[in-house]
Short mmCIF file of C-alpha atoms and ligand atoms in Angstrom, two decimals:
data_model
loop_
_atom_site.label_atom_id
_atom_site.label_comp_id
_atom_site.label_asym_id
_atom_site.label_seq_id
_atom_site.Cartn_x
_atom_site.Cartn_y
_atom_site.Cartn_z
CA UNK A 11 18.43 -9.94 4.35
CA UNK A 12 15.08 -8.66 3.05
CA UNK A 13 14.77 -4.89 2.66
CA UNK A 14 11.27 -3.61 3.39
CA UNK A 15 10.15 -0.13 2.39
CA UNK A 16 7.86 1.07 5.18
CA UNK A 17 5.87 4.17 4.24
CA UNK A 18 4.52 6.49 6.95
CA UNK A 19 7.01 5.05 9.47
CA UNK A 20 7.16 8.28 11.48
CA UNK A 21 3.47 8.07 12.41
CA UNK A 22 1.87 6.19 15.27
CA UNK A 23 1.52 2.61 13.99
CA UNK A 24 4.41 2.78 11.49
CA UNK A 25 6.92 3.83 14.16
CA UNK A 26 5.68 1.13 16.55
CA UNK A 27 5.95 -1.41 13.73
CA UNK A 28 9.53 -0.49 12.82
CA UNK A 29 10.60 -0.68 16.47
CA UNK A 30 8.78 -4.02 16.86
CA UNK A 31 10.44 -5.62 13.82
CA UNK A 32 13.95 -4.44 14.67
CA UNK A 33 13.58 -5.50 18.31
CA UNK A 34 12.11 -8.94 17.65
CA UNK A 35 13.88 -10.12 14.50
CA UNK A 36 17.21 -9.84 12.77
CA UNK A 37 15.93 -10.68 9.29
CA UNK A 38 15.10 -7.27 7.86
CA UNK A 39 16.47 -3.91 6.83
CA UNK A 40 13.86 -1.15 7.00
CA UNK A 41 13.81 1.87 4.71
CA UNK A 42 11.31 4.40 6.05
CA UNK A 43 9.81 6.96 3.65
CA UNK A 44 7.67 9.60 5.33
CA UNK A 45 6.52 13.05 4.25
CA UNK A 46 6.60 14.30 7.86
CA UNK A 47 3.13 15.83 7.80
CA UNK A 48 1.72 17.24 11.07
CA UNK A 49 1.33 13.57 12.17
CA UNK A 50 4.87 12.42 11.34
CA UNK A 51 7.55 12.92 13.98
CA UNK A 52 11.21 11.90 13.75
CA UNK A 53 11.31 11.72 17.56
CA UNK A 54 9.04 8.65 17.38
CA UNK A 55 12.08 6.70 16.15
CA UNK A 56 14.90 8.59 17.88
CA UNK A 57 16.01 5.38 19.63
CA UNK A 58 17.04 3.80 16.31
CA UNK A 59 19.83 6.26 15.60
CA UNK A 60 22.95 4.34 14.55
CA UNK A 61 21.13 1.03 13.85
CA UNK A 62 22.59 -0.14 10.49
CA UNK A 63 19.33 -2.01 9.72
CA UNK A 64 17.37 1.27 9.50
CA UNK A 65 17.41 4.34 7.27
CA UNK A 66 15.06 7.25 6.63
CA UNK A 67 14.10 9.34 3.59
CA UNK A 68 11.83 12.35 3.80
CA UNK A 69 9.47 11.93 0.86
CA UNK A 70 5.94 11.80 -0.48
CA UNK A 71 4.42 8.48 -1.60
CA UNK A 72 2.90 10.35 -4.56
CA UNK A 73 6.44 11.02 -5.88
CA UNK A 74 7.05 8.22 -8.40
CA UNK A 75 10.59 9.36 -9.34
CA UNK A 76 11.81 9.62 -5.76
CA UNK A 77 10.39 6.19 -4.90
CA UNK A 78 11.98 4.63 -7.99
CA UNK A 79 15.33 6.10 -6.96
CA UNK A 80 15.01 4.75 -3.39
CA UNK A 81 13.92 1.27 -4.52
CA UNK A 82 17.01 0.92 -6.74
CA UNK A 83 19.48 2.54 -4.37
CA UNK A 84 18.38 0.53 -1.32
CA UNK A 85 17.59 -2.78 -3.11
CA UNK A 86 14.07 -2.78 -1.72
CA UNK A 87 12.29 -6.14 -2.01
CA UNK A 88 8.81 -5.32 -0.68
CA UNK A 89 6.55 -2.51 0.54
CA UNK A 90 4.33 -2.13 3.61
CA UNK A 91 2.14 0.94 3.14
CA UNK A 92 1.20 2.69 6.38
CA UNK A 93 1.33 6.23 4.95
CA UNK A 94 -2.03 7.94 5.06
CA UNK A 95 -4.05 10.85 6.25
CA UNK A 96 -5.65 8.98 9.13
CA UNK A 97 -8.00 11.25 11.09
CA UNK A 98 -11.72 11.04 10.29
CA UNK A 99 -12.47 14.53 11.70
CA UNK A 100 -9.91 16.16 9.42
CA UNK A 101 -11.33 14.30 6.42
CA UNK A 102 -14.76 15.76 7.17
CA UNK A 103 -13.36 19.28 7.29
CA UNK A 104 -11.08 18.91 4.26
CA UNK A 105 -11.06 15.69 2.18
CA UNK A 106 -8.64 16.62 -0.65
CA UNK A 107 -5.38 15.54 0.98
CA UNK A 108 -7.02 12.21 1.91
CA UNK A 109 -7.77 11.50 -1.73
CA UNK A 110 -4.27 12.52 -2.80
CA UNK A 111 -2.26 10.50 -0.27
CA UNK A 112 -4.59 7.58 0.44
CA UNK A 113 -5.77 6.92 -3.13
CA UNK A 114 -3.22 8.39 -5.55
CA UNK A 115 -0.30 7.60 -3.20
CA UNK A 116 -1.37 3.94 -2.98
CA UNK A 117 -1.68 3.78 -6.76
CA UNK A 118 1.86 5.15 -7.17
CA UNK A 119 3.17 2.46 -4.79
CA UNK A 120 1.31 -0.24 -6.73
CA UNK A 121 2.86 1.02 -9.97
CA UNK A 122 6.29 0.93 -8.30
CA UNK A 123 5.68 -2.64 -7.11
CA UNK A 124 4.77 -3.59 -10.68
CA UNK A 125 7.67 -1.80 -12.33
CA UNK A 126 10.33 -3.29 -10.06
CA UNK A 127 8.73 -6.73 -9.72
CA UNK A 128 8.73 -6.50 -5.91
CA UNK A 129 8.08 -9.63 -3.86
CA UNK A 130 5.21 -8.31 -1.72
CA UNK A 131 2.95 -5.30 -1.26
CA UNK A 132 1.05 -5.06 2.04
CA UNK A 133 -1.70 -2.43 2.26
CA UNK A 134 -2.50 -1.32 5.82
CA UNK A 135 -6.22 -0.67 5.56
CA UNK A 136 -8.88 -0.29 8.23
CA UNK A 137 -12.13 -1.81 9.52
CA UNK A 138 -13.80 1.55 8.70
CA UNK A 139 -14.09 0.49 5.04
CA UNK A 140 -16.94 -1.85 6.09
CA UNK A 141 -19.11 1.02 7.37
CA UNK A 142 -21.22 0.86 10.51
CA UNK A 143 -22.82 -2.11 12.34
CA UNK A 144 -26.13 -2.32 14.19
CA UNK A 145 -26.17 -3.78 17.71
CA UNK A 146 -25.20 -7.30 16.62
CA UNK A 147 -22.86 -8.96 14.13
CA UNK A 148 -19.19 -8.45 13.26
CA UNK A 149 -17.17 -7.54 10.18
CA UNK A 150 -15.72 -10.52 8.31
CA UNK A 151 -13.33 -10.21 5.34
CA UNK A 152 -16.17 -10.64 2.82
CA UNK A 153 -18.43 -7.98 4.40
CA UNK A 154 -19.27 -5.54 1.56
CA UNK A 155 -17.35 -2.26 1.60
CA UNK A 156 -19.65 0.54 2.72
CA UNK A 157 -17.51 3.50 3.80
CA UNK A 158 -19.24 6.50 5.34
CA UNK A 159 -16.59 9.22 5.79
CA UNK A 160 -14.23 10.80 3.24
CA UNK A 161 -11.40 9.07 5.16
CA UNK A 162 -12.93 5.60 4.97
CA UNK A 163 -14.00 6.16 1.36
CA UNK A 164 -10.39 6.99 0.44
CA UNK A 165 -9.14 3.86 2.22
CA UNK A 166 -11.81 1.70 0.54
CA UNK A 167 -10.83 3.19 -2.85
CA UNK A 168 -7.23 2.21 -2.17
CA UNK A 169 -8.33 -1.33 -1.24
CA UNK A 170 -10.16 -1.62 -4.56
CA UNK A 171 -7.06 -0.52 -6.45
CA UNK A 172 -4.95 -3.09 -4.57
CA UNK A 173 -7.50 -5.78 -5.43
CA UNK A 174 -7.53 -4.73 -9.08
CA UNK A 175 -3.71 -4.76 -9.40
CA UNK A 176 -3.63 -8.24 -7.86
CA UNK A 177 -6.34 -9.48 -10.21
CA UNK A 178 -5.15 -7.77 -13.40
CA UNK A 179 -1.34 -7.82 -13.10
CA UNK A 180 -0.97 -10.70 -10.66
CA UNK A 181 0.70 -8.32 -8.23
CA UNK A 182 1.64 -10.04 -4.91
CA UNK A 183 -0.62 -7.98 -2.64
CA UNK A 184 -2.24 -8.51 0.76
CA UNK A 185 -4.69 -6.17 2.55
CA UNK A 186 -4.98 -5.90 6.35
CA UNK A 187 -8.03 -4.36 8.06
CA UNK A 188 -7.55 -3.58 11.73
CA UNK A 189 -9.78 -2.02 14.38
CA UNK A 190 -8.97 1.04 16.57
CA UNK A 191 -5.40 1.10 17.91
CA UNK A 192 -4.10 2.69 21.11
CA UNK A 193 -0.64 2.86 22.70
CA UNK A 194 2.50 5.01 22.80
CA UNK A 195 3.21 7.74 20.22
CA UNK A 196 -0.42 8.17 19.10
CA UNK A 197 -1.03 11.73 17.93
CA UNK A 198 -3.14 13.61 20.50
CA UNK A 199 -6.06 14.30 18.17
CA UNK A 200 -7.37 10.70 18.52
CA UNK A 201 -9.78 9.72 21.33
CA UNK A 202 -7.51 7.99 23.87
CA UNK A 203 -4.44 10.29 23.85
CA UNK A 204 -6.64 13.41 23.61
CA UNK A 205 -8.66 12.37 26.65
CA UNK A 206 -5.54 11.40 28.66
CA UNK A 207 -3.86 14.74 27.95
CA UNK A 208 -6.97 16.84 28.59
CA UNK A 209 -7.56 14.97 31.84
CA UNK A 210 -3.95 15.55 32.96
CA UNK A 211 -4.37 19.25 32.13
CA UNK A 212 -7.86 19.35 33.73
CA UNK A 213 -9.41 20.59 30.48
CA UNK A 214 -12.88 19.55 29.21
CA UNK A 215 -13.06 16.08 27.61
CA UNK A 216 -15.18 16.52 24.42
CA UNK A 217 -17.37 13.43 23.94
CA UNK A 218 -19.26 13.37 20.63
CA UNK A 219 -23.05 12.86 20.67
CA UNK A 220 -24.30 10.57 23.45
CA UNK A 221 -20.92 8.84 23.93
CA UNK A 222 -22.48 5.47 23.10
CA UNK A 223 -20.65 4.90 19.80
CA UNK A 224 -18.72 1.64 20.02
CA UNK A 225 -15.19 0.98 18.82
CA UNK A 226 -13.23 -2.29 19.03
CA UNK A 227 -9.84 -1.56 20.62
CA UNK A 228 -6.46 -3.26 20.09
CA UNK A 229 -3.09 -2.44 21.63
CA UNK A 230 -0.73 -1.24 18.90
CA UNK A 231 1.92 -3.90 19.61
CA UNK A 232 -0.65 -6.65 18.95
CA UNK A 233 -1.44 -5.00 15.61
CA UNK A 234 2.30 -4.87 14.77
CA UNK A 235 2.73 -8.57 15.58
CA UNK A 236 -0.23 -9.37 13.31
CA UNK A 237 1.23 -7.36 10.41
CA UNK A 238 4.59 -9.16 10.73
CA UNK A 239 2.80 -12.54 10.76
CA UNK A 240 0.86 -11.54 7.64
CA UNK A 241 4.03 -10.28 5.93
CA UNK A 242 5.81 -13.56 6.66
CA UNK A 243 3.02 -16.13 6.28
CA UNK A 244 -0.03 -14.42 4.76
CA UNK A 245 -1.49 -15.73 1.52
CA UNK A 246 -1.06 -13.48 -1.53
CA UNK A 247 -4.30 -11.92 -2.80
CA UNK A 248 -6.04 -12.23 0.58
CA UNK A 249 -7.57 -9.82 3.06
CA UNK A 250 -6.99 -10.29 6.82
CA UNK A 251 -9.06 -8.67 9.57
CA UNK A 252 -7.18 -7.85 12.77
CA UNK A 253 -8.92 -7.25 16.11
CA UNK A 254 -8.78 -8.12 19.80
CA UNK A 255 -12.49 -8.65 20.63
CA UNK A 256 -12.68 -5.58 22.76
CA UNK A 257 -15.78 -3.52 22.02
CA UNK A 258 -16.39 -0.53 24.23
CA UNK A 259 -18.61 2.58 24.17
CA UNK A 260 -16.54 5.80 24.07
CA UNK A 261 -17.99 7.12 27.33
CA UNK A 262 -16.78 4.03 29.21
CA UNK A 263 -13.23 4.56 28.00
CA UNK A 264 -13.32 8.21 28.97
CA UNK A 265 -14.53 7.29 32.47
CA UNK A 266 -11.79 4.63 32.83
CA UNK A 267 -9.15 7.22 31.91
CA UNK A 268 -10.50 9.73 34.45
CA UNK A 269 -10.62 7.05 37.15
CA UNK A 270 -7.06 5.92 36.46
CA UNK A 271 -5.83 9.53 36.66
CA UNK A 272 -7.89 10.29 39.76
CA UNK A 273 -9.81 13.09 37.98
CA UNK A 274 -13.44 14.15 38.30
CA UNK A 275 -16.12 13.07 35.79
CA UNK A 276 -17.33 16.68 35.73
CA UNK A 277 -14.58 17.23 33.12
CA UNK A 278 -16.70 15.27 30.60
CA UNK A 279 -18.37 17.62 28.10
CA UNK A 280 -20.88 16.30 25.57
CA UNK A 281 -20.39 18.17 22.28
CA UNK A 282 -22.12 18.22 18.89
CA UNK A 283 -21.81 14.84 17.17
CA UNK A 284 -19.33 14.05 14.38
CA UNK A 285 -21.28 14.34 11.08
CA UNK A 286 -22.06 10.87 9.71
CA UNK A 287 -20.63 9.27 12.89
CA UNK A 288 -20.44 5.45 12.53
CA UNK A 289 -22.26 3.82 15.45
CA UNK A 290 -20.47 0.53 15.98
CA UNK A 291 -17.41 -1.40 14.75
CA UNK A 292 -16.59 -5.01 15.67
CA UNK A 293 -13.99 -7.24 14.05
CA UNK A 294 -14.15 -10.99 13.55
CA UNK A 295 -10.47 -12.01 13.45
CA UNK A 296 -11.05 -15.78 13.15
CA UNK A 297 -9.20 -15.99 9.83
CA UNK A 298 -5.82 -14.67 11.00
CA UNK A 299 -6.12 -16.66 14.23
CA UNK A 300 -6.84 -19.99 12.57
CA UNK A 301 -4.68 -19.60 9.45
CA UNK A 302 -1.63 -17.82 10.89
CA UNK A 303 -1.82 -18.70 14.60
CA UNK A 304 -1.74 -15.00 15.65
CA UNK A 305 -3.58 -13.89 18.77
CA UNK A 306 -3.58 -10.66 20.80
CA UNK A 307 -1.39 -10.70 23.95
CA UNK A 308 -2.64 -7.59 25.74
CA UNK A 309 -5.73 -7.26 27.94
CA UNK A 310 -7.51 -3.91 27.49
CA UNK A 311 -7.52 -2.46 31.01
CA UNK A 312 -3.86 -3.35 31.63
CA UNK A 313 -2.72 -2.00 28.27
CA UNK A 314 -4.78 1.18 28.76
CA UNK A 315 -2.95 1.72 32.08
CA UNK A 316 0.37 1.11 30.32
CA UNK A 317 -0.64 3.70 27.70
CA UNK A 318 -1.70 6.26 30.32
CA UNK A 319 1.65 5.78 32.09
CA UNK A 320 3.49 6.32 28.82
CA UNK A 321 1.76 9.70 28.36
CA UNK A 322 2.52 10.62 31.99
CA UNK A 323 6.19 9.72 31.53
CA UNK A 324 6.58 11.33 28.09
CA UNK A 325 5.08 14.76 28.61
CA UNK A 326 7.80 16.54 26.58
CA UNK A 327 6.79 14.47 23.52
CA UNK A 328 3.16 15.67 23.59
CA UNK A 329 3.79 19.13 25.10
CA UNK A 330 5.83 20.01 22.01
CA UNK A 331 2.93 18.89 19.81
CA UNK A 332 0.07 20.60 21.64
CA UNK A 333 1.99 23.84 22.06
CA UNK A 334 2.90 23.77 18.34
CA UNK A 335 1.14 25.00 15.25
CA UNK A 336 -0.91 21.97 14.27
CA UNK A 337 -4.24 23.13 15.71
CA UNK A 338 -4.16 26.39 13.79
CA UNK A 339 -4.98 24.57 10.57
CA UNK A 340 -8.32 23.18 11.61
CA UNK A 341 -11.19 24.03 13.83
CA UNK A 342 -13.73 21.33 14.69
CA UNK A 343 -17.41 21.62 13.70
CA UNK A 344 -18.48 21.79 17.33
CA UNK A 345 -16.24 24.83 17.94
CA UNK A 346 -17.76 26.74 15.01
CA UNK A 347 -20.08 29.58 15.84
P1 LIG B 418 -0.69 8.59 11.57
O1 LIG B 418 -1.53 9.72 11.09
O2 LIG B 418 -0.22 8.57 12.98
O3 LIG B 418 0.61 8.46 10.65
C1 LIG B 418 0.59 8.62 9.26
C2 LIG B 418 2.02 8.81 8.77
O4 LIG B 418 1.99 8.90 7.32
C3 LIG B 418 2.68 10.11 9.28
O5 LIG B 418 3.99 9.85 9.72
C4 LIG B 418 2.69 11.02 8.05
O6 LIG B 418 3.77 11.95 8.04
C5 LIG B 418 2.81 10.00 6.92
N1 LIG B 418 2.29 10.50 5.63
C6 LIG B 418 1.11 11.14 5.39
N2 LIG B 418 1.00 11.47 4.09
C7 LIG B 418 2.12 11.01 3.48
C8 LIG B 418 2.58 11.01 2.13
N3 LIG B 418 1.88 11.58 1.15
N4 LIG B 418 3.78 10.44 1.86
C9 LIG B 418 4.53 9.87 2.86
N5 LIG B 418 4.14 9.85 4.14
C10 LIG B 418 2.94 10.40 4.45
O7 LIG B 418 -1.53 7.27 11.23
P2 LIG B 418 -1.60 5.87 12.01
O8 LIG B 418 -2.67 5.95 13.02
O9 LIG B 418 -0.24 5.45 12.38
O10 LIG B 418 -2.14 4.93 10.83
C11 LIG B 418 -1.24 4.25 9.96
C12 LIG B 418 -2.03 3.44 8.95
O11 LIG B 418 -2.86 2.49 9.64
C13 LIG B 418 -2.98 4.28 8.10
O12 LIG B 418 -2.94 3.78 6.79
C14 LIG B 418 -4.35 4.05 8.73
O13 LIG B 418 -5.36 4.17 7.77
C15 LIG B 418 -4.21 2.63 9.23
N6 LIG B 418 -5.02 2.27 10.41
C16 LIG B 418 -4.98 3.04 11.55
C17 LIG B 418 -5.69 2.63 12.67
C18 LIG B 418 -5.66 3.44 13.95
O14 LIG B 418 -6.41 3.14 14.88
N7 LIG B 418 -4.82 4.45 14.09
C19 LIG B 418 -6.45 1.45 12.64
C20 LIG B 418 -6.48 0.69 11.45
C21 LIG B 418 -5.75 1.10 10.36
O1 LIG B 419 -11.31 1.82 13.19
C1 LIG B 419 -10.02 2.12 12.73
C2 LIG B 419 -9.85 3.63 12.64
O2 LIG B 419 -9.78 4.11 13.99
C3 LIG B 419 -8.64 4.05 11.84
O3 LIG B 419 -8.81 3.65 10.50
C4 LIG B 419 -8.45 5.57 11.90
O4 LIG B 419 -7.24 5.95 11.25
C5 LIG B 419 -8.36 5.98 13.37
O5 LIG B 419 -8.25 7.39 13.48
C6 LIG B 419 -9.59 5.50 14.14
O6 LIG B 419 -10.79 6.20 13.67
P1 LIG B 419 -11.91 6.70 14.71
O7 LIG B 419 -12.68 7.79 14.09
O8 LIG B 419 -12.66 5.54 15.26
O9 LIG B 419 -10.93 7.26 15.88
P2 LIG B 419 -11.02 8.54 16.82
O10 LIG B 419 -9.98 8.34 17.87
O11 LIG B 419 -11.00 9.81 16.05
O12 LIG B 419 -12.45 8.39 17.49
C7 LIG B 419 -12.80 7.25 18.25
C8 LIG B 419 -14.22 7.44 18.74
O13 LIG B 419 -14.25 8.50 19.71
C9 LIG B 419 -15.20 7.85 17.67
O14 LIG B 419 -16.47 7.24 17.93
C10 LIG B 419 -15.32 9.36 17.82
C11 LIG B 419 -15.10 9.57 19.31
N1 LIG B 419 -14.45 10.85 19.71
C12 LIG B 419 -13.27 11.16 19.11
C13 LIG B 419 -12.61 12.33 19.44
C14 LIG B 419 -11.30 12.69 18.77
C15 LIG B 419 -15.02 11.65 20.67
O15 LIG B 419 -16.10 11.36 21.23
N2 LIG B 419 -14.36 12.82 21.00
C16 LIG B 419 -13.19 13.19 20.41
O16 LIG B 419 -12.65 14.29 20.75
#
């Protein structure tokens, strides 16, 4: 049985991925290393308690000694790196932690992969490394990197390190670049969960700028299936885009959420735009579809409903977060006076 070290497994996508792998296969043990930042939550994986195929270590991916200890103790054979500071707005207000975790942390994991001769290193990157598109065209894997925010610059830096370790040391690496995810357990600072929760609570829904920025949305389970396919069948040294061909302006999503919850559009509040706000993302996922036979299973409107229902049915999960301390540490630019 392969033992995969999953980093950042207590976050949104990492926790969905661990659940997906353990539910759909019996081929892997998962060792989850997570620092439990404001975005990491042990409750995201509470259902796995007692599963012998899963174990958890609280730890920082920048800690080389701790990771070396875990690799040896748990006989780890490969790494999938989800751990990151992931929120663009926070990176604009305070970039340092993004550089530390996303760049230095990735470098530590690459060094670990090299030292222990691991079988595979998968870097979970993002479509944001490509920058912003005009009204037409899509990102392909060879689109030049052109990151615009401190977050995307830190992710692009990590991608370049992964590429360099593959080229220089022949390290068995693969990079994945996915579009915007939505689904259960997403931290309520990101567009979809924030808007659902504010709508439920009848609070203003803060839409940046004119609301016409376009993102390309994928249900998190489709992303998880793609990562597993890449882990199992992907070609070493390659980059794979992941997306579900679902471009949508932010304002349309916000209106769909209000409609589904039976709330009034008067809750929509246009606020000062995000500095450097990328206008449009769109992913061309032809490569993973043709080479690995992956395709998305979920249709956007149905999966958005499923997501809204999850937030309705799991209010304790998000109530604990929004009534907690996390907001104290940052104040958005549009709230500044
Ligand atoms: P998230 O913020 O929900 O989770 C990040 C997790 O990493 C948290 O559990 C946190 O505690 C952990 N972490 C942070 N710093 C750490 C450190 N130094 N050491 C160990 N653990 C640490 O993020 P997410 O949305 O689940 O994103 C996961 C990955 O997917 C990220 O690498 C992100 O760049 C990438 N990605 C996200 C999206 C998206 O739409 N959310 C899309 C494409 C790619
Ligand atoms: O594209 C992949 C990326 O998607 C990931 O790499 C990031 O980790 C993830 O956070 C996400 O980045 P975005 O910046 O696109 O996601 P966010 O949910 O923060 O914003 C989505 C869009 O909604 C964006 O155009 C900004 C807008 N927005 C966001 C918030 C939080 C608003 O209008 N109002 C808001 O309150």
